C-alpha atoms as a printed R data frame, in Angstrom:
    type eleno elety resid chain resno        x       y        z
1   ATOM     1    CA   UNK     A     1 -122.876 -30.369  -97.827
2   ATOM     2    CA   UNK     A     2 -123.369 -29.952 -101.163
3   ATOM     3    CA   UNK     A     3 -120.794 -31.070 -103.902
4   ATOM     4    CA   UNK     A     4 -118.748 -29.039 -105.530
5   ATOM     5    CA   UNK     A     5 -118.906 -29.576 -109.542
6   ATOM     6    CA   UNK     A     6 -116.237 -29.514 -111.279
7   ATOM     7    CA   UNK     A     7 -115.345 -30.643 -114.833
8   ATOM     8    CA   UNK     A     8 -113.098 -30.624 -117.704
9   ATOM     9    CA   UNK     A     9 -113.222 -31.661 -121.602
10  ATOM    10    CA   UNK     A    10 -110.655 -34.307 -123.275
11  ATOM    11    CA   UNK     A    11 -110.802 -34.798 -127.058
12  ATOM    12    CA   UNK     A    12 -108.421 -36.698 -129.322
13  ATOM    13    CA   UNK     A    13 -105.030 -38.474 -127.842
14  ATOM    14    CA   UNK     A    14 -102.833 -35.183 -126.535
15  ATOM    15    CA   UNK     A    15 -103.658 -35.950 -123.278
16  ATOM    16    CA   UNK     A    16 -103.963 -39.549 -121.437
17  ATOM    17    CA   UNK     A    17 -105.783 -40.422 -118.485
18  ATOM    18    CA   UNK     A    18 -103.487 -39.753 -116.228
19  ATOM    19    CA   UNK     A    19 -103.810 -35.827 -117.080
20  ATOM    20    CA   UNK     A    20 -107.580 -36.381 -115.741
21  ATOM    21    CA   UNK     A    21 -106.725 -38.474 -112.923
22  ATOM    22    CA   UNK     A    22 -104.234 -36.297 -111.961
23  ATOM    23    CA   UNK     A    23 -106.297 -33.325 -111.656
24  ATOM    24    CA   UNK     A    24 -109.460 -34.853 -110.333
25  ATOM    25    CA   UNK     A    25 -106.963 -36.129 -107.420
26  ATOM    26    CA   UNK     A    26 -105.877 -32.068 -107.009
27  ATOM    27    CA   UNK     A    27 -109.147 -30.886 -106.899
28  ATOM    28    CA   UNK     A    28 -110.719 -33.524 -104.687
29  ATOM    29    CA   UNK     A    29 -107.654 -32.431 -102.254
30  ATOM    30    CA   UNK     A    30 -107.792 -29.123 -102.176
31  ATOM    31    CA   UNK     A    31 -111.545 -28.260 -101.644
32  ATOM    32    CA   UNK     A    32 -113.293 -28.515  -98.302
33  ATOM    33    CA   UNK     A    33 -116.512 -30.158  -99.748
34  ATOM    34    CA   UNK     A    34 -117.518 -33.451 -101.501
35  ATOM    35    CA   UNK     A    35 -116.393 -33.194 -105.166
36  ATOM    36    CA   UNK     A    36 -118.535 -34.381 -108.322
37  ATOM    37    CA   UNK     A    37 -115.995 -34.260 -110.750
38  ATOM    38    CA   UNK     A    38 -117.220 -34.782 -114.956
39  ATOM    39    CA   UNK     A    39 -114.719 -35.598 -118.113
40  ATOM    40    CA   UNK     A    40 -116.873 -34.792 -120.828
41  ATOM    41    CA   UNK     A    41 -114.683 -37.438 -123.617
42  ATOM    42    CA   UNK     A    42 -114.934 -39.502 -126.748
43  ATOM    43    CA   UNK     A    43 -112.169 -41.778 -124.812
44  ATOM    44    CA   UNK     A    44 -112.998 -42.911 -121.149
45  ATOM    45    CA   UNK     A    45 -110.281 -45.647 -120.897
46  ATOM    46    CA   UNK     A    46 -107.877 -45.199 -117.611
47  ATOM    47    CA   UNK     A    47 -110.190 -42.978 -115.975
48  ATOM    48    CA   UNK     A    48 -110.256 -43.380 -112.347
49  ATOM    49    CA   UNK     A    49 -113.767 -45.158 -111.387
50  ATOM    50    CA   UNK     A    50 -114.543 -41.684 -109.423
51  ATOM    51    CA   UNK     A    51 -114.924 -39.819 -112.687
52  ATOM    52    CA   UNK     A    52 -117.928 -39.280 -114.107
53  ATOM    53    CA   UNK     A    53 -117.773 -39.682 -117.802
54  ATOM    54    CA   UNK     A    54 -120.223 -37.483 -120.069
55  ATOM    55    CA   UNK     A    55 -119.979 -38.554 -124.262
56  ATOM    56    CA   UNK     A    56 -118.298 -35.846 -125.975
57  ATOM    57    CA   UNK     A    57 -121.351 -34.498 -128.507
58  ATOM    58    CA   UNK     A    58 -120.654 -34.030 -132.246
59  ATOM    59    CA   UNK     A    59 -122.316 -30.702 -132.271
60  ATOM    60    CA   UNK     A    60 -125.201 -29.896 -135.056
61  ATOM    61    CA   UNK     A    61 -123.592 -26.916 -135.465
62  ATOM    62    CA   UNK     A    62 -120.010 -28.559 -135.849
63  ATOM    63    CA   UNK     A    63 -119.195 -28.454 -139.445
64  ATOM    64    CA   UNK     A    64 -119.800 -24.867 -140.197
65  ATOM    65    CA   UNK     A    65 -117.772 -24.146 -136.839
66  ATOM    66    CA   UNK     A    66 -114.997 -26.220 -137.756
67  ATOM    67    CA   UNK     A    67 -115.226 -24.313 -141.172
68  ATOM    68    CA   UNK     A    68 -114.378 -21.145 -139.894
69  ATOM    69    CA   UNK     A    69 -112.021 -22.638 -137.313
70  ATOM    70    CA   UNK     A    70 -109.748 -23.686 -140.196
71  ATOM    71    CA   UNK     A    71 -109.910 -20.640 -142.023
72  ATOM    72    CA   UNK     A    72 -108.473 -19.081 -138.363
73  ATOM    73    CA   UNK     A    73 -105.759 -22.337 -138.302
74  ATOM    74    CA   UNK     A    74 -107.773 -23.105 -134.925
75  ATOM    75    CA   UNK     A    75 -109.115 -26.275 -135.425
76  ATOM    76    CA   UNK     A    76 -110.559 -27.941 -132.491
77  ATOM    77    CA   UNK     A    77 -110.444 -24.575 -130.324
78  ATOM    78    CA   UNK     A    78 -113.992 -24.429 -129.623
79  ATOM    79    CA   UNK     A    79 -115.060 -27.849 -128.135
80  ATOM    80    CA   UNK     A    80 -115.199 -26.464 -124.976
81  ATOM    81    CA   UNK     A    81 -118.575 -25.001 -125.235
82  ATOM    82    CA   UNK     A    82 -120.409 -28.127 -125.410
83  ATOM    83    CA   UNK     A    83 -119.853 -27.823 -121.340
84  ATOM    84    CA   UNK     A    84 -122.023 -24.673 -121.761
85  ATOM    85    CA   UNK     A    85 -125.054 -26.123 -122.872
86  ATOM    86    CA   UNK     A    86 -127.857 -26.453 -120.223
87  ATOM    87    CA   UNK     A    87 -128.316 -30.308 -119.313
88  ATOM    88    CA   UNK     A    88 -125.026 -31.047 -120.786
89  ATOM    89    CA   UNK     A    89 -123.977 -32.330 -117.254
90  ATOM    90    CA   UNK     A    90 -127.388 -34.069 -115.883
91  ATOM    91    CA   UNK     A    91 -129.031 -33.384 -112.636
92  ATOM    92    CA   UNK     A    92 -126.711 -29.976 -112.170
93  ATOM    93    CA   UNK     A    93 -127.374 -28.061 -109.522
94  ATOM    94    CA   UNK     A    94 -125.265 -24.902 -109.088
95  ATOM    95    CA   UNK     A    95 -122.229 -23.386 -110.847
96  ATOM    96    CA   UNK     A    96 -119.234 -25.664 -112.301
97  ATOM    97    CA   UNK     A    97 -115.855 -25.302 -112.151
98  ATOM    98    CA   UNK     A    98 -113.806 -26.229 -115.080
99  ATOM    99    CA   UNK     A    99 -110.099 -26.501 -115.754
100 ATOM   100    CA   UNK     A   100 -108.012 -27.318 -118.970
101 ATOM   101    CA   UNK     A   101 -105.941 -30.743 -118.856
102 ATOM   102    CA   UNK     A   102 -102.055 -28.518 -118.865
103 ATOM   103    CA   UNK     A   103 -102.915 -27.163 -115.211
104 ATOM   104    CA   UNK     A   104 -101.832 -28.480 -111.794
105 ATOM   105    CA   UNK     A   105 -103.270 -27.602 -108.562
106 ATOM   106    CA   UNK     A   106 -101.462 -26.665 -106.007
107 ATOM   107    CA   UNK     A   107 -103.425 -24.684 -103.252
108 ATOM   108    CA   UNK     A   108 -106.554 -24.165 -101.689
109 ATOM   109    CA   UNK     A   109 -109.302 -23.904 -104.426
110 ATOM   110    CA   UNK     A   110 -112.037 -22.612 -101.930
111 ATOM   111    CA   UNK     A   111 -111.468 -18.705 -102.859
112 ATOM   112    CA   UNK     A   112 -111.962 -19.511 -106.651
113 ATOM   113    CA   UNK     A   113 -114.927 -21.603 -105.581
114 ATOM   114    CA   UNK     A   114 -116.172 -18.650 -103.298
115 ATOM   115    CA   UNK     A   115 -116.538 -16.097 -106.522
116 ATOM   116    CA   UNK     A   116 -120.007 -14.553 -107.631
117 ATOM   117    CA   UNK     A   117 -121.633 -17.593 -109.122
118 ATOM   118    CA   UNK     A   118 -124.167 -15.079 -111.307
119 ATOM   119    CA   UNK     A   119 -120.367 -14.559 -112.938
120 ATOM   120    CA   UNK     A   120 -118.385 -15.979 -115.413
121 ATOM   121    CA   UNK     A   121 -115.319 -15.994 -114.093
122 ATOM   122    CA   UNK     A   122 -111.276 -16.752 -115.880
123 ATOM   123    CA   UNK     A   123 -108.303 -15.318 -115.110
124 ATOM   124    CA   UNK     A   124 -107.079 -12.296 -117.152
125 ATOM   125    CA   UNK     A   125 -104.831 -13.613 -120.113
126 ATOM   126    CA   UNK     A   126 -101.021 -12.775 -119.425
127 ATOM   127    CA   UNK     A   127 -100.727 -11.693 -123.134
128 ATOM   128    CA   UNK     A   128 -103.613  -9.466 -123.626
129 ATOM   129    CA   UNK     A   129 -103.001  -8.018 -120.208
130 ATOM   130    CA   UNK     A   130  -99.713  -6.796 -121.058
131 ATOM   131    CA   UNK     A   131 -101.487  -5.647 -124.014
132 ATOM   132    CA   UNK     A   132 -104.296  -3.555 -121.758
133 ATOM   133    CA   UNK     A   133 -106.789  -5.807 -123.954
134 ATOM   134    CA   UNK     A   134 -109.654  -7.426 -121.763
135 ATOM   135    CA   UNK     A   135 -110.025 -10.958 -122.414
136 ATOM   136    CA   UNK     A   136 -110.012 -14.546 -120.349
137 ATOM   137    CA   UNK     A   137 -107.701 -16.707 -119.979
138 ATOM   138    CA   UNK     A   138 -109.352 -20.426 -120.450
139 ATOM   139    CA   UNK     A   139 -107.373 -22.609 -118.589
140 ATOM   140    CA   UNK     A   140 -109.425 -22.559 -115.521
141 ATOM   141    CA   UNK     A   141 -113.677 -20.776 -115.608
142 ATOM   142    CA   UNK     A   142 -116.458 -20.349 -113.691
143 ATOM   143    CA   UNK     A   143 -120.316 -20.818 -115.212
144 ATOM   144    CA   UNK     A   144 -123.535 -21.488 -114.664
145 ATOM   145    CA   UNK     A   145 -125.446 -23.100 -117.482
146 ATOM   146    CA   UNK     A   146 -128.287 -21.931 -116.039
147 ATOM   147    CA   UNK     A   147 -127.471 -18.251 -115.830
148 ATOM   148    CA   UNK     A   148 -124.800 -18.552 -118.709
149 ATOM   149    CA   UNK     A   149 -126.756 -20.851 -121.872
150 ATOM   150    CA   UNK     A   150 -125.898 -18.073 -123.897
151 ATOM   151    CA   UNK     A   151 -122.585 -18.944 -124.531
152 ATOM   152    CA   UNK     A   152 -123.674 -22.060 -125.888
153 ATOM   153    CA   UNK     A   153 -126.629 -20.418 -127.523
154 ATOM   154    CA   UNK     A   154 -125.471 -17.659 -129.361
155 ATOM   155    CA   UNK     A   155 -122.498 -20.308 -130.748
156 ATOM   156    CA   UNK     A   156 -125.163 -22.613 -131.944
157 ATOM   157    CA   UNK     A   157 -127.208 -19.959 -133.729
158 ATOM   158    CA   UNK     A   158 -124.179 -18.483 -135.805
159 ATOM   159    CA   UNK     A   159 -121.241 -20.589 -135.856
160 ATOM   160    CA   UNK     A   160 -119.708 -18.944 -138.454
161 ATOM   161    CA   UNK     A   161 -120.179 -15.227 -137.427
162 ATOM   162    CA   UNK     A   162 -119.283 -16.104 -133.724
163 ATOM   163    CA   UNK     A   163 -116.015 -17.629 -134.581
164 ATOM   164    CA   UNK     A   164 -114.721 -15.566 -137.070
165 ATOM   165    CA   UNK     A   165 -115.419 -12.428 -134.826
166 ATOM   166    CA   UNK     A   166 -113.984 -14.478 -132.063
167 ATOM   167    CA   UNK     A   167 -110.829 -15.040 -134.409
168 ATOM   168    CA   UNK     A   168 -110.896 -18.822 -133.400
169 ATOM   169    CA   UNK     A   169 -110.434 -18.188 -129.562
170 ATOM   170    CA   UNK     A   170 -112.759 -20.210 -127.126
171 ATOM   171    CA   UNK     A   171 -111.331 -17.691 -124.586
172 ATOM   172    CA   UNK     A   172 -111.711 -14.561 -126.261
173 ATOM   173    CA   UNK     A   173 -115.824 -15.694 -127.791
174 ATOM   174    CA   UNK     A   174 -116.182 -16.793 -123.577
175 ATOM   175    CA   UNK     A   175 -114.908 -13.388 -121.672
176 ATOM   176    CA   UNK     A   176 -116.314 -11.517 -124.079
177 ATOM   177    CA   UNK     A   177 -119.637 -12.778 -124.522
178 ATOM   178    CA   UNK     A   178 -119.826 -12.417 -120.536
179 ATOM   179    CA   UNK     A   179 -118.701  -8.734 -120.707
180 ATOM   180    CA   UNK     A   180 -120.873  -7.704 -122.853
181 ATOM   181    CA   UNK     A   181 -123.667  -9.253 -120.526
182 ATOM   182    CA   UNK     A   182 -122.141  -7.489 -117.753
183 ATOM   183    CA   UNK     A   183 -121.467 -11.207 -116.177
184 ATOM   184    CA   UNK     A   184 -118.021 -11.390 -116.291
185 ATOM   185    CA   UNK     A   185 -115.331 -11.310 -113.386
186 ATOM   186    CA   UNK     A   186 -111.703 -11.940 -113.047
187 ATOM   187    CA   UNK     A   187 -110.084 -14.623 -111.080
188 ATOM   188    CA   UNK     A   188 -107.296 -12.936 -108.984
189 ATOM   189    CA   UNK     A   189 -103.982 -13.183 -110.609
190 ATOM   190    CA   UNK     A   190 -101.861 -14.589 -107.814
191 ATOM   191    CA   UNK     A   191 -104.190 -17.346 -107.574
192 ATOM   192    CA   UNK     A   192 -103.799 -18.791 -110.800
193 ATOM   193    CA   UNK     A   193 -100.614 -18.500 -112.523
194 ATOM   194    CA   UNK     A   194  -99.002 -19.241 -116.058
195 ATOM   195    CA   UNK     A   195  -95.398 -21.748 -115.606
196 ATOM   196    CA   UNK     A   196  -93.397 -19.813 -118.174
197 ATOM   197    CA   UNK     A   197  -94.152 -16.211 -117.174
198 ATOM   198    CA   UNK     A   198  -94.331 -16.516 -113.189
199 ATOM   199    CA   UNK     A   199  -92.356 -19.784 -112.327
200 ATOM   200    CA   UNK     A   200  -89.421 -19.688 -114.692
201 ATOM   201    CA   UNK     A   201  -87.851 -16.054 -114.533
202 ATOM   202    CA   UNK     A   202  -85.797 -14.692 -117.444
203 ATOM   203    CA   UNK     A   203  -82.232 -15.870 -118.246
204 ATOM   204    CA   UNK     A   204  -80.112 -16.112 -116.456
205 ATOM   205    CA   UNK     A   205  -82.133 -16.805 -113.920
206 ATOM   206    CA   UNK     A   206  -83.869 -19.820 -115.302
207 ATOM   207    CA   UNK     A   207  -80.840 -21.594 -116.585
208 ATOM   208    CA   UNK     A   208  -79.646 -21.255 -112.306
209 ATOM   209    CA   UNK     A   209  -82.197 -22.251 -110.342
210 ATOM   210    CA   UNK     A   210  -85.432 -24.629 -110.433
211 ATOM   211    CA   UNK     A   211  -88.631 -22.830 -110.929
212 ATOM   212    CA   UNK     A   212  -90.491 -21.263 -108.166
213 ATOM   213    CA   UNK     A   213  -93.772 -21.754 -106.514
214 ATOM   214    CA   UNK     A   214  -95.145 -18.476 -106.347
215 ATOM   215    CA   UNK     A   215  -96.720 -18.142 -102.547
216 ATOM   216    CA   UNK     A   216 -100.247 -17.478 -103.302
217 ATOM   217    CA   UNK     A   217 -100.668 -19.755 -106.235
218 ATOM   218    CA   UNK     A   218 -103.458 -22.353 -106.369
219 ATOM   219    CA   UNK     A   219 -103.444 -23.488 -110.166
220 ATOM   220    CA   UNK     A   220 -100.286 -23.226 -112.752
221 ATOM   221    CA   UNK     A   221 -101.151 -23.186 -116.003
222 ATOM   222    CA   UNK     A   222  -98.806 -24.781 -117.972
223 ATOM   223    CA   UNK     A   223  -99.967 -23.223 -121.264
224 ATOM   224    CA   UNK     A   224  -97.467 -23.301 -124.598
225 ATOM   225    CA   UNK     A   225  -94.218 -25.118 -123.742
226 ATOM   226    CA   UNK     A   226  -93.380 -26.698 -121.411
227 ATOM   227    CA   UNK     A   227  -96.030 -29.245 -120.349
228 ATOM   228    CA   UNK     A   228  -95.726 -30.967 -116.988
229 ATOM   229    CA   UNK     A   229  -93.730 -34.059 -118.109
230 ATOM   230    CA   UNK     A   230  -91.446 -31.753 -119.733
231 ATOM   231    CA   UNK     A   231  -91.348 -29.523 -116.469
232 ATOM   232    CA   UNK     A   232  -90.555 -32.153 -114.442
233 ATOM   233    CA   UNK     A   233  -87.770 -33.405 -115.771
234 ATOM   234    CA   UNK     A   234  -85.851 -30.049 -117.033
235 ATOM   235    CA   UNK     A   235  -86.743 -28.583 -120.535
236 ATOM   236    CA   UNK     A   236  -84.037 -26.971 -123.175
237 ATOM   237    CA   UNK     A   237  -86.725 -25.573 -125.672
238 ATOM   238    CA   UNK     A   238  -85.212 -22.516 -125.902
239 ATOM   239    CA   UNK     A   239  -83.061 -19.915 -123.856
240 ATOM   240    CA   UNK     A   240  -85.918 -18.153 -122.549
241 ATOM   241    CA   UNK     A   241  -88.230 -21.268 -122.094
242 ATOM   242    CA   UNK     A   242  -85.253 -23.422 -120.515
243 ATOM   243    CA   UNK     A   243  -85.755 -24.506 -117.152
244 ATOM   244    CA   UNK     A   244  -84.632 -26.952 -114.597
245 ATOM   245    CA   UNK     A   245  -86.073 -30.249 -113.046
246 ATOM   246    CA   UNK     A   246  -89.097 -29.186 -110.951
247 ATOM   247    CA   UNK     A   247  -89.233 -30.585 -107.509
248 ATOM   248    CA   UNK     A   248  -92.491 -28.908 -106.200
249 ATOM   249    CA   UNK     A   249  -94.278 -30.042 -109.680
250 ATOM   250    CA   UNK     A   250  -93.634 -33.853 -109.011
251 ATOM   251    CA   UNK     A   251  -94.820 -33.361 -105.680
252 ATOM   252    CA   UNK     A   252  -97.890 -31.698 -106.418
253 ATOM   253    CA   UNK     A   253  -98.993 -33.099 -110.230
254 ATOM   254    CA   UNK     A   254  -97.417 -36.856 -109.728
255 ATOM   255    CA   UNK     A   255  -96.797 -37.456 -106.037
256 ATOM   256    CA   UNK     A   256  -99.558 -36.571 -104.076
257 ATOM   257    CA   UNK     A   257 -101.694 -38.165 -106.988
258 ATOM   258    CA   UNK     A   258 -100.396 -41.432 -106.884
259 ATOM   259    CA   UNK     A   259 -100.531 -41.562 -102.833
260 ATOM   260    CA   UNK     A   260 -104.137 -40.518 -103.113
261 ATOM   261    CA   UNK     A   261 -105.474 -42.430 -105.923
262 ATOM   262    CA   UNK     A   262 -102.609 -45.363 -106.143
263 ATOM   263    CA   UNK     A   263 -100.095 -45.792 -109.116
264 ATOM   264    CA   UNK     A   264 -102.270 -47.706 -111.187
265 ATOM   265    CA   UNK     A   265 -104.482 -44.331 -111.566
266 ATOM   266    CA   UNK     A   266 -101.933 -41.650 -111.812
């Protein structure tokens, strides 16, 4: 059986190696095929030996891109585009399933992996969907560099213009570029859910009960606050975002990963 290639990107110090290791464990526990798990990073310390490390490049267009991002107040927001370059992942055959580090795998990923490999796949962004606007959310993404290399090439050719057009948003850039080419599809919304929108509930529900895990959820996204360590213990960031401790999050993100990889890695 051919392995599935799964990728993430880690730069800076906001996320430690345990985020990568726990993501790797969640992926391999929830795919039926072998997994080639790739992390593009400049800090490989602490990563599990089975995680394949690819050095995070400094792109030749990075200075101009950074100037545009600074103007949009979105510093660093486009680094993920380095994954889209054909050849960035050596010896790649077929599509790549990518994840941000602030997600937790909670169920079988085969329905996402089985989506049309000719398309760039992302979940509809929650805020944009409420406003009736067609933009994907970047926490989970499926692409094939051999088919969708324009995601890298267009930015490399005109970094300032492309960043300005996307208003500094990588997910807007990626999804809208693919839509323009007829190469886009949405991941079904019940498979990829938001912790703060789909799990918490509005006041007073979030004050009275622990967060719920939707029945068909395969990936839970922790965009914004709280992040996973805060949500595990309980979070009191605001009236709306207040959260009781979350046992199912501890189970999927910490306990199962430690049982899988050992406590030294998760």
